[in-house]
DNA sequence: CGACGTGTAAC
DNA sequence: CCTTTTACACGTCG
């Protein structure tokens, strides 16, 4: 029987800001991604629990958050700092399972089969507290799905263990939206079928789900609702790297688009160097003033050069704007994919 | 089958 | 009013 541990750093960005400035402790702290197009444009990245009590949540427009809580403290996200701390924490976790699966900057899975889950989880929490002064929430279960959902049930600073025979009861009465992989669209589709809880979904005919959502998705929904998840814990290879930003103002001017695209390309190139990857596919991304998304991509001979990103990106942008003269752009992005580890990457030690 | 474009989801 | 970054499924086309 597998034992999987999921760890989630609590309100990560806001907690780090409180650690950097202890005067912020116990205050409503809102870490923001300012887009730069106007004073308060942008979205909330993370809200402290005190800010959440004011109704402020991640993903919310900053302007709206300010209406809810004038008194809250709004800080710009310092992602470089957060990344550095995250790396140190992932290093700690790797000592417990070298095949750690990092899911995001503040989340990871460990396969802890054949160990004492409770003791191990407490040890990990203590170590992160002691070395970084941070709290986290941990969930443990027979698979990744249950571990992940368990870590979310008791926050912050939680520890939740769900045993095999408890899975059904754990899931049964939760709204479908709470099931991992069910977002707003799927929730709506399921609700329209009268499927409100995960228990309802578990009983729903599998063939109908497959018919509605497609083979893989239909099966996943059925299995997840029944607490079944065979996905292994495995280190993730980066599949793609990208940079996205808002234009200062909406535009269809090729030159304005190209200017921003150049700076995004440069930043993306630096990232490919740091990761030590080569790429074959370059994608230009566009989001128009009605928030409709588009992409144009091209596959080239394997490359690691800035020029390849810049030139291909510009061509794709030009073509896109020429084909769509009526579209007004709001945000653009550049992405590389089809990645390979480049031969001679500087080892971390040389850095 | 690979390349390309879109949609959904998670953080 | 609406950020950033990543993953992956699926349909289509040649």
Tab-separated table of C-alpha atoms (C1' of nucleotides) in Angstrom:
chain	number	residue	atom	x	y	z
A	1	UNK	CA	0.000	0.000	0.000
A	2	UNK	CA	1.376	3.399	-0.996
A	3	UNK	CA	1.535	6.333	1.406
A	4	UNK	CA	1.692	9.733	-0.261
A	5	UNK	CA	2.406	13.026	1.475
A	6	UNK	CA	1.329	16.371	0.052
A	7	UNK	CA	2.792	19.548	1.483
A	8	UNK	CA	1.531	23.052	0.945
A	9	UNK	CA	3.255	26.132	2.363
A	10	UNK	CA	0.622	28.298	4.070
A	11	UNK	CA	-0.338	31.591	2.341
A	12	UNK	CA	3.220	31.433	1.061
A	13	UNK	CA	3.931	34.890	-0.360
A	14	UNK	CA	2.137	36.682	2.476
A	15	UNK	CA	3.838	34.533	5.104
A	16	UNK	CA	7.226	35.379	3.621
A	17	UNK	CA	6.433	39.075	3.680
A	18	UNK	CA	5.442	38.783	7.348
A	19	UNK	CA	8.682	37.039	8.093
A	20	UNK	CA	10.650	39.753	6.351
A	21	UNK	CA	8.756	42.430	8.299
A	22	UNK	CA	7.381	41.059	11.591
A	23	UNK	CA	5.343	44.241	12.106
A	24	UNK	CA	3.005	42.797	9.474
A	25	UNK	CA	2.214	39.741	11.586
A	26	UNK	CA	-1.487	39.392	12.440
A	27	UNK	CA	-2.312	42.091	9.896
A	28	UNK	CA	-4.259	41.790	6.647
A	29	UNK	CA	-1.437	41.440	4.108
A	30	UNK	CA	-2.195	41.271	0.398
A	31	UNK	CA	0.588	40.338	-2.006
A	32	UNK	CA	-0.173	41.716	-5.451
A	33	UNK	CA	0.855	41.270	-9.060
A	34	UNK	CA	0.678	44.817	-10.415
A	35	UNK	CA	0.338	44.792	-14.187
A	36	UNK	CA	1.567	48.374	-14.512
A	37	UNK	CA	-1.163	49.577	-16.845
A	38	UNK	CA	-2.639	51.801	-14.153
A	39	UNK	CA	-2.121	52.511	-10.451
A	40	UNK	CA	-4.160	49.598	-9.111
A	41	UNK	CA	-4.477	47.271	-12.100
A	42	UNK	CA	-3.493	43.704	-11.479
A	43	UNK	CA	-4.555	40.794	-9.341
A	44	UNK	CA	-4.061	39.431	-5.827
A	45	UNK	CA	-1.472	36.653	-5.665
A	46	UNK	CA	-1.912	35.732	-1.990
A	47	UNK	CA	-3.894	37.090	0.932
A	48	UNK	CA	-3.051	36.468	4.607
A	49	UNK	CA	-5.814	34.927	6.731
A	50	UNK	CA	-6.579	38.320	8.250
A	51	UNK	CA	-7.068	39.698	4.724
A	52	UNK	CA	-9.254	36.712	3.835
A	53	UNK	CA	-11.547	37.649	6.697
A	54	UNK	CA	-12.172	40.900	4.825
A	55	UNK	CA	-13.234	38.825	1.822
A	56	UNK	CA	-9.972	39.280	-0.083
A	57	UNK	CA	-8.793	36.253	-2.074
A	58	UNK	CA	-6.160	35.200	-4.584
A	59	UNK	CA	-7.093	35.988	-8.155
A	60	UNK	CA	-9.225	38.978	-7.229
A	61	UNK	CA	-8.567	42.295	-9.013
A	62	UNK	CA	-6.514	44.582	-6.744
A	63	UNK	CA	-8.988	47.415	-7.156
A	64	UNK	CA	-11.757	45.209	-5.807
A	65	UNK	CA	-9.594	44.044	-2.897
A	66	UNK	CA	-8.939	47.659	-1.988
A	67	UNK	CA	-12.635	48.340	-1.872
A	68	UNK	CA	-13.073	45.469	0.569
A	69	UNK	CA	-10.247	46.515	2.835
A	70	UNK	CA	-8.729	49.996	2.675
A	71	UNK	CA	-6.815	49.175	5.850
A	72	UNK	CA	-5.100	46.111	4.400
A	73	UNK	CA	-1.415	46.266	3.484
A	74	UNK	CA	-0.846	45.861	-0.247
A	75	UNK	CA	2.632	44.746	-1.267
A	76	UNK	CA	4.140	43.991	-4.670
A	77	UNK	CA	5.161	40.361	-5.193
A	78	UNK	CA	8.906	39.748	-4.981
A	79	UNK	CA	9.018	36.493	-6.862
A	80	UNK	CA	12.789	36.173	-6.934
A	81	UNK	CA	12.843	36.151	-3.169
A	82	UNK	CA	9.983	33.660	-2.961
A	83	UNK	CA	11.752	31.379	-5.444
A	84	UNK	CA	14.953	31.385	-3.450
A	85	UNK	CA	13.150	30.426	-0.235
A	86	UNK	CA	11.149	27.795	-2.119
A	87	UNK	CA	14.360	26.220	-3.396
A	88	UNK	CA	15.719	25.921	0.126
A	89	UNK	CA	12.524	24.283	1.336
A	90	UNK	CA	12.483	21.842	-1.575
A	91	UNK	CA	16.065	20.935	-0.619
A	92	UNK	CA	14.847	20.073	2.868
A	93	UNK	CA	12.054	17.924	1.441
A	94	UNK	CA	14.380	16.134	-0.926
A	95	UNK	CA	16.203	14.705	2.073
A	96	UNK	CA	13.029	12.771	2.882
A	97	UNK	CA	12.375	11.511	-0.642
A	98	UNK	CA	14.812	12.072	-3.432
A	99	UNK	CA	12.089	11.491	-5.996
A	100	UNK	CA	10.245	14.531	-4.731
A	101	UNK	CA	7.587	15.872	-7.114
A	102	UNK	CA	7.473	19.634	-6.959
A	103	UNK	CA	4.121	20.857	-8.237
A	104	UNK	CA	4.566	24.595	-7.866
A	105	UNK	CA	6.563	27.165	-5.929
A	106	UNK	CA	4.850	26.187	-2.674
A	107	UNK	CA	3.655	22.608	-3.141
A	108	UNK	CA	5.128	19.115	-3.439
A	109	UNK	CA	4.394	15.396	-3.202
A	110	UNK	CA	6.574	12.781	-1.508
A	111	UNK	CA	6.176	9.028	-1.634
A	112	UNK	CA	6.600	7.948	1.993
A	113	UNK	CA	5.492	4.328	1.651
A	114	UNK	CA	6.726	2.025	4.451
A	115	UNK	CA	7.413	4.876	6.849
A	116	UNK	CA	5.542	6.246	9.849
A	117	UNK	CA	3.438	9.006	8.281
A	118	UNK	CA	2.526	10.901	11.446
A	119	UNK	CA	6.057	11.053	12.804
A	120	UNK	CA	7.506	11.955	9.444
A	121	UNK	CA	5.012	14.753	8.839
A	122	UNK	CA	5.692	16.257	12.273
A	123	UNK	CA	9.416	16.029	11.672
A	124	UNK	CA	9.091	17.839	8.330
A	125	UNK	CA	6.893	20.545	9.821
A	126	UNK	CA	9.366	21.081	12.669
A	127	UNK	CA	12.310	21.276	10.328
A	128	UNK	CA	10.694	23.865	8.061
A	129	UNK	CA	9.640	25.845	11.113
A	130	UNK	CA	13.089	25.693	12.617
A	131	UNK	CA	15.115	26.353	9.456
A	132	UNK	CA	12.862	28.857	7.677
A	133	UNK	CA	10.406	29.982	10.363
A	134	UNK	CA	7.454	29.000	8.195
A	135	UNK	CA	4.321	26.926	8.721
A	136	UNK	CA	2.876	24.496	6.228
A	137	UNK	CA	-0.049	22.136	5.893
A	138	UNK	CA	0.412	18.451	5.216
A	139	UNK	CA	-1.975	15.842	3.926
A	140	UNK	CA	-1.313	12.122	3.834
A	141	UNK	CA	-3.260	9.472	1.995
A	142	UNK	CA	-3.036	6.313	-0.098
A	143	UNK	CA	-2.602	8.348	-3.311
A	144	UNK	CA	-1.860	11.835	-4.603
A	145	UNK	CA	-5.494	12.847	-4.935
A	146	UNK	CA	-6.337	12.055	-1.318
A	147	UNK	CA	-3.091	13.510	0.007
A	148	UNK	CA	-3.720	16.746	-1.832
A	149	UNK	CA	-7.313	17.043	-0.733
A	150	UNK	CA	-6.330	16.161	2.842
A	151	UNK	CA	-3.708	18.915	3.006
A	152	UNK	CA	-6.427	21.388	2.099
A	153	UNK	CA	-8.860	20.417	4.841
A	154	UNK	CA	-6.961	21.692	7.834
A	155	UNK	CA	-5.192	24.973	7.260
A	156	UNK	CA	-3.003	26.707	8.221
A	157	UNK	CA	-0.398	24.635	10.050
A	158	UNK	CA	-2.485	21.498	9.581
A	159	UNK	CA	-1.784	17.798	9.490
A	160	UNK	CA	-4.455	15.491	8.111
A	161	UNK	CA	-4.149	11.773	7.577
A	162	UNK	CA	-6.792	9.930	5.586
A	163	UNK	CA	-6.734	6.132	5.764
A	164	UNK	CA	-7.903	3.843	2.979
A	165	UNK	CA	-11.170	2.980	4.763
A	166	UNK	CA	-11.910	6.660	5.403
A	167	UNK	CA	-11.736	7.785	1.754
A	168	UNK	CA	-15.397	7.300	0.942
A	169	UNK	CA	-16.619	9.251	3.943
A	170	UNK	CA	-14.004	11.930	3.374
A	171	UNK	CA	-15.202	12.603	-0.184
A	172	UNK	CA	-18.889	11.740	-0.155
A	173	UNK	CA	-20.579	14.987	0.897
A	174	UNK	CA	-18.115	17.497	-0.536
A	175	UNK	CA	-19.379	19.632	-3.449
A	176	UNK	CA	-17.960	18.431	-6.798
A	177	UNK	CA	-16.035	21.688	-7.175
A	178	UNK	CA	-13.809	20.482	-4.318
A	179	UNK	CA	-12.667	17.474	-6.317
A	180	UNK	CA	-9.185	17.999	-7.718
A	181	UNK	CA	-9.420	18.694	-11.479
A	182	UNK	CA	-12.961	20.058	-11.306
A	183	UNK	CA	-12.962	23.788	-12.095
A	184	UNK	CA	-15.840	26.185	-12.801
A	185	UNK	CA	-16.722	24.772	-16.259
A	186	UNK	CA	-16.839	21.161	-15.182
A	187	UNK	CA	-18.724	22.095	-12.028
A	188	UNK	CA	-21.420	23.775	-14.101
A	189	UNK	CA	-21.724	20.850	-16.498
A	190	UNK	CA	-22.008	18.379	-13.632
A	191	UNK	CA	-24.454	20.488	-11.656
A	192	UNK	CA	-26.676	20.715	-14.728
A	193	UNK	CA	-26.827	16.908	-14.658
A	194	UNK	CA	-27.907	17.011	-11.038
A	195	UNK	CA	-24.465	15.949	-9.834
A	196	UNK	CA	-23.799	18.169	-6.824
A	197	UNK	CA	-21.536	16.186	-4.515
A	198	UNK	CA	-18.519	13.977	-5.065
A	199	UNK	CA	-20.712	11.122	-3.850
A	200	UNK	CA	-23.197	11.876	-6.645
A	201	UNK	CA	-20.334	11.831	-9.153
A	202	UNK	CA	-19.031	8.521	-7.805
A	203	UNK	CA	-22.391	6.882	-8.548
A	204	UNK	CA	-22.852	8.547	-11.927
A	205	UNK	CA	-22.544	6.142	-14.926
A	206	UNK	CA	-18.941	6.084	-16.077
A	207	UNK	CA	-19.931	5.676	-19.763
A	208	UNK	CA	-21.896	8.916	-19.629
A	209	UNK	CA	-18.906	10.757	-18.238
A	210	UNK	CA	-16.671	9.319	-20.957
A	211	UNK	CA	-19.254	10.289	-23.556
A	212	UNK	CA	-19.455	13.856	-22.247
A	213	UNK	CA	-15.874	14.603	-21.299
A	214	UNK	CA	-13.814	12.269	-23.476
A	215	UNK	CA	-11.938	9.078	-22.629
A	216	UNK	CA	-9.186	10.190	-20.325
A	217	UNK	CA	-11.097	12.999	-18.651
A	218	UNK	CA	-14.240	10.919	-18.160
A	219	UNK	CA	-12.300	8.061	-16.594
A	220	UNK	CA	-10.315	10.419	-14.365
A	221	UNK	CA	-13.484	12.073	-13.070
A	222	UNK	CA	-15.031	8.705	-12.293
A	223	UNK	CA	-11.909	7.353	-10.619
A	224	UNK	CA	-11.152	10.515	-8.643
A	225	UNK	CA	-14.722	10.680	-7.342
A	226	UNK	CA	-14.209	7.136	-6.067
A	227	UNK	CA	-10.880	8.026	-4.470
A	228	UNK	CA	-8.941	6.042	-7.065
A	229	UNK	CA	-5.701	7.554	-8.334
A	230	UNK	CA	-2.750	5.532	-9.621
A	231	UNK	CA	-0.542	8.446	-10.664
A	232	UNK	CA	2.994	7.860	-9.449
A	233	UNK	CA	4.997	10.463	-7.555
A	234	UNK	CA	7.790	11.417	-9.924
A	235	UNK	CA	10.082	14.383	-10.461
A	236	UNK	CA	8.721	16.652	-13.176
A	237	UNK	CA	10.733	17.521	-16.234
A	238	UNK	CA	9.991	21.045	-17.412
A	239	UNK	CA	7.896	20.851	-20.589
A	240	UNK	CA	7.778	24.530	-21.415
A	241	UNK	CA	8.909	27.941	-20.232
A	242	UNK	CA	7.075	31.180	-20.852
A	243	UNK	CA	6.819	34.893	-20.150
A	244	UNK	CA	3.618	36.864	-20.272
A	245	UNK	CA	2.917	40.548	-19.614
A	246	UNK	CA	0.299	43.232	-20.071
A	247	UNK	CA	0.803	46.018	-22.596
A	248	UNK	CA	0.830	49.527	-21.119
A	249	UNK	CA	-2.368	50.136	-23.027
A	250	UNK	CA	-4.454	48.099	-25.458
A	251	UNK	CA	-2.978	48.311	-28.950
A	252	UNK	CA	-2.762	46.811	-32.430
A	253	UNK	CA	0.528	48.591	-33.200
A	254	UNK	CA	3.135	46.037	-34.347
A	255	UNK	CA	6.001	48.130	-33.019
A	256	UNK	CA	4.559	48.440	-29.521
A	257	UNK	CA	3.938	44.709	-29.487
A	258	UNK	CA	7.468	44.015	-30.701
A	259	UNK	CA	9.014	46.236	-28.022
A	260	UNK	CA	7.401	44.300	-25.214
A	261	UNK	CA	8.033	41.032	-27.004
A	262	UNK	CA	11.765	41.756	-27.128
A	263	UNK	CA	11.985	42.303	-23.393
A	264	UNK	CA	9.929	39.177	-22.699
A	265	UNK	CA	12.144	37.187	-25.064
A	266	UNK	CA	15.256	38.377	-23.255
A	267	UNK	CA	13.861	37.364	-19.898
A	268	UNK	CA	12.710	34.016	-21.231
A	269	UNK	CA	16.116	33.414	-22.792
A	270	UNK	CA	17.793	34.049	-19.416
A	271	UNK	CA	15.506	31.434	-17.944
A	272	UNK	CA	16.379	28.814	-20.591
A	273	UNK	CA	20.049	29.462	-19.811
A	274	UNK	CA	19.484	29.061	-16.087
A	275	UNK	CA	17.534	25.834	-16.654
A	276	UNK	CA	20.099	24.631	-19.178
A	277	UNK	CA	17.548	23.676	-21.818
A	278	UNK	CA	17.338	23.886	-25.577
A	279	UNK	CA	14.043	24.284	-27.408
A	280	UNK	CA	12.459	23.482	-30.740
A	281	UNK	CA	9.086	25.233	-30.572
A	282	UNK	CA	8.392	28.927	-30.054
A	283	UNK	CA	4.881	30.204	-29.391
A	284	UNK	CA	3.560	33.744	-29.538
A	285	UNK	CA	0.619	34.341	-27.201
A	286	UNK	CA	-1.958	37.063	-27.454
A	287	UNK	CA	-4.889	38.083	-25.285
A	288	UNK	CA	-7.220	40.700	-26.714
A	289	UNK	CA	-9.198	43.429	-24.986
A	290	UNK	CA	-12.128	41.019	-24.513
A	291	UNK	CA	-9.744	38.525	-22.867
A	292	UNK	CA	-9.991	36.044	-25.729
A	293	UNK	CA	-6.762	34.048	-26.062
A	294	UNK	CA	-4.822	33.162	-29.190
A	295	UNK	CA	-1.535	31.492	-29.968
A	296	UNK	CA	0.726	30.996	-32.960
A	297	UNK	CA	3.653	28.628	-32.848
A	298	UNK	CA	6.484	27.417	-35.027
A	299	UNK	CA	8.866	24.497	-34.695
A	300	UNK	CA	12.461	25.083	-35.747
A	301	UNK	CA	15.775	23.206	-35.556
A	302	UNK	CA	16.853	22.669	-31.936
A	303	UNK	CA	18.266	25.925	-30.600
A	304	UNK	CA	19.443	27.680	-27.456
A	305	UNK	CA	19.865	31.172	-28.864
A	306	UNK	CA	18.197	34.451	-27.971
A	307	UNK	CA	18.042	35.333	-31.662
A	308	UNK	CA	15.905	32.270	-32.414
A	309	UNK	CA	13.350	33.274	-29.777
A	310	UNK	CA	13.325	36.925	-30.847
A	311	UNK	CA	13.172	36.355	-34.595
A	312	UNK	CA	10.589	33.591	-34.527
A	313	UNK	CA	8.499	35.436	-31.952
A	314	UNK	CA	8.477	38.624	-34.002
A	315	UNK	CA	7.540	36.788	-37.181
A	316	UNK	CA	4.658	35.044	-35.450
A	317	UNK	CA	3.474	38.335	-33.937
A	318	UNK	CA	3.633	40.093	-37.313
A	319	UNK	CA	1.746	37.294	-39.029
A	320	UNK	CA	-0.865	37.223	-36.303
A	321	UNK	CA	-1.495	40.973	-36.436
A	322	UNK	CA	-1.620	40.938	-40.230
A	323	UNK	CA	-4.178	38.109	-40.238
A	324	UNK	CA	-6.263	39.783	-37.513
A	325	UNK	CA	-6.317	43.523	-38.235
A	326	UNK	CA	-9.457	43.966	-36.128
A	327	UNK	CA	-7.997	42.598	-32.900
A	328	UNK	CA	-6.848	44.949	-30.118
A	329	UNK	CA	-4.244	43.345	-27.856
A	330	UNK	CA	-4.147	43.601	-24.099
A	331	UNK	CA	-1.468	41.120	-23.127
A	332	UNK	CA	1.151	39.151	-25.005
A	333	UNK	CA	3.519	36.329	-24.211
A	334	UNK	CA	6.289	34.167	-25.561
A	335	UNK	CA	6.889	30.525	-24.852
A	336	UNK	CA	9.439	27.861	-25.681
A	337	UNK	CA	8.600	24.160	-25.605
A	338	UNK	CA	9.827	20.867	-27.019
A	339	UNK	CA	12.659	21.196	-24.500
A	340	UNK	CA	15.827	19.102	-24.065
A	341	UNK	CA	18.560	19.278	-21.445
A	342	UNK	CA	21.456	20.954	-23.171
A	343	UNK	CA	24.740	18.994	-23.214
A	344	UNK	CA	27.096	21.107	-21.173
A	345	UNK	CA	25.155	22.885	-18.510
A	346	UNK	CA	27.061	24.622	-15.752
A	347	UNK	CA	26.610	22.628	-12.568
A	348	UNK	CA	24.905	24.497	-9.748
A	349	UNK	CA	28.178	24.638	-7.860
A	350	UNK	CA	29.864	26.708	-10.554
A	351	UNK	CA	27.184	29.323	-10.318
B	1	DC	C1'	2.334	10.648	-36.416
B	2	DG	C1'	4.035	15.394	-35.441
B	3	DA	C1'	2.693	20.076	-35.531
B	4	DC	C1'	-0.552	23.483	-34.378
B	5	DG	C1'	-4.392	25.924	-31.959
B	6	DT	C1'	-7.827	25.983	-28.261
B	7	DG	C1'	-9.836	24.976	-23.774
B	8	DT	C1'	-9.656	23.732	-18.846
B	9	DA	C1'	-7.425	23.688	-14.604
B	10	DA	C1'	-4.118	24.562	-10.840
B	11	DC	C1'	-1.198	27.781	-8.445
C	1	DC	C1'	-12.454	44.195	-13.477
C	2	DC	C1'	-9.477	40.200	-15.107
C	3	DT	C1'	-1.706	38.327	-13.115
C	4	DT	C1'	1.690	34.654	-14.095
C	5	DT	C1'	3.294	30.251	-15.184
C	6	DT	C1'	2.734	25.547	-16.192
C	7	DA	C1'	0.411	21.045	-17.627
C	8	DC	C1'	-2.280	18.442	-20.431
C	9	DA	C1'	-6.222	16.812	-23.266
C	10	DC	C1'	-8.350	17.031	-27.578
C	11	DG	C1'	-9.524	18.202	-32.423
C	12	DT	C1'	-7.671	19.102	-36.826
C	13	DC	C1'	-4.624	19.017	-40.577
C	14	DG	C1'	-1.120	17.363	-43.696
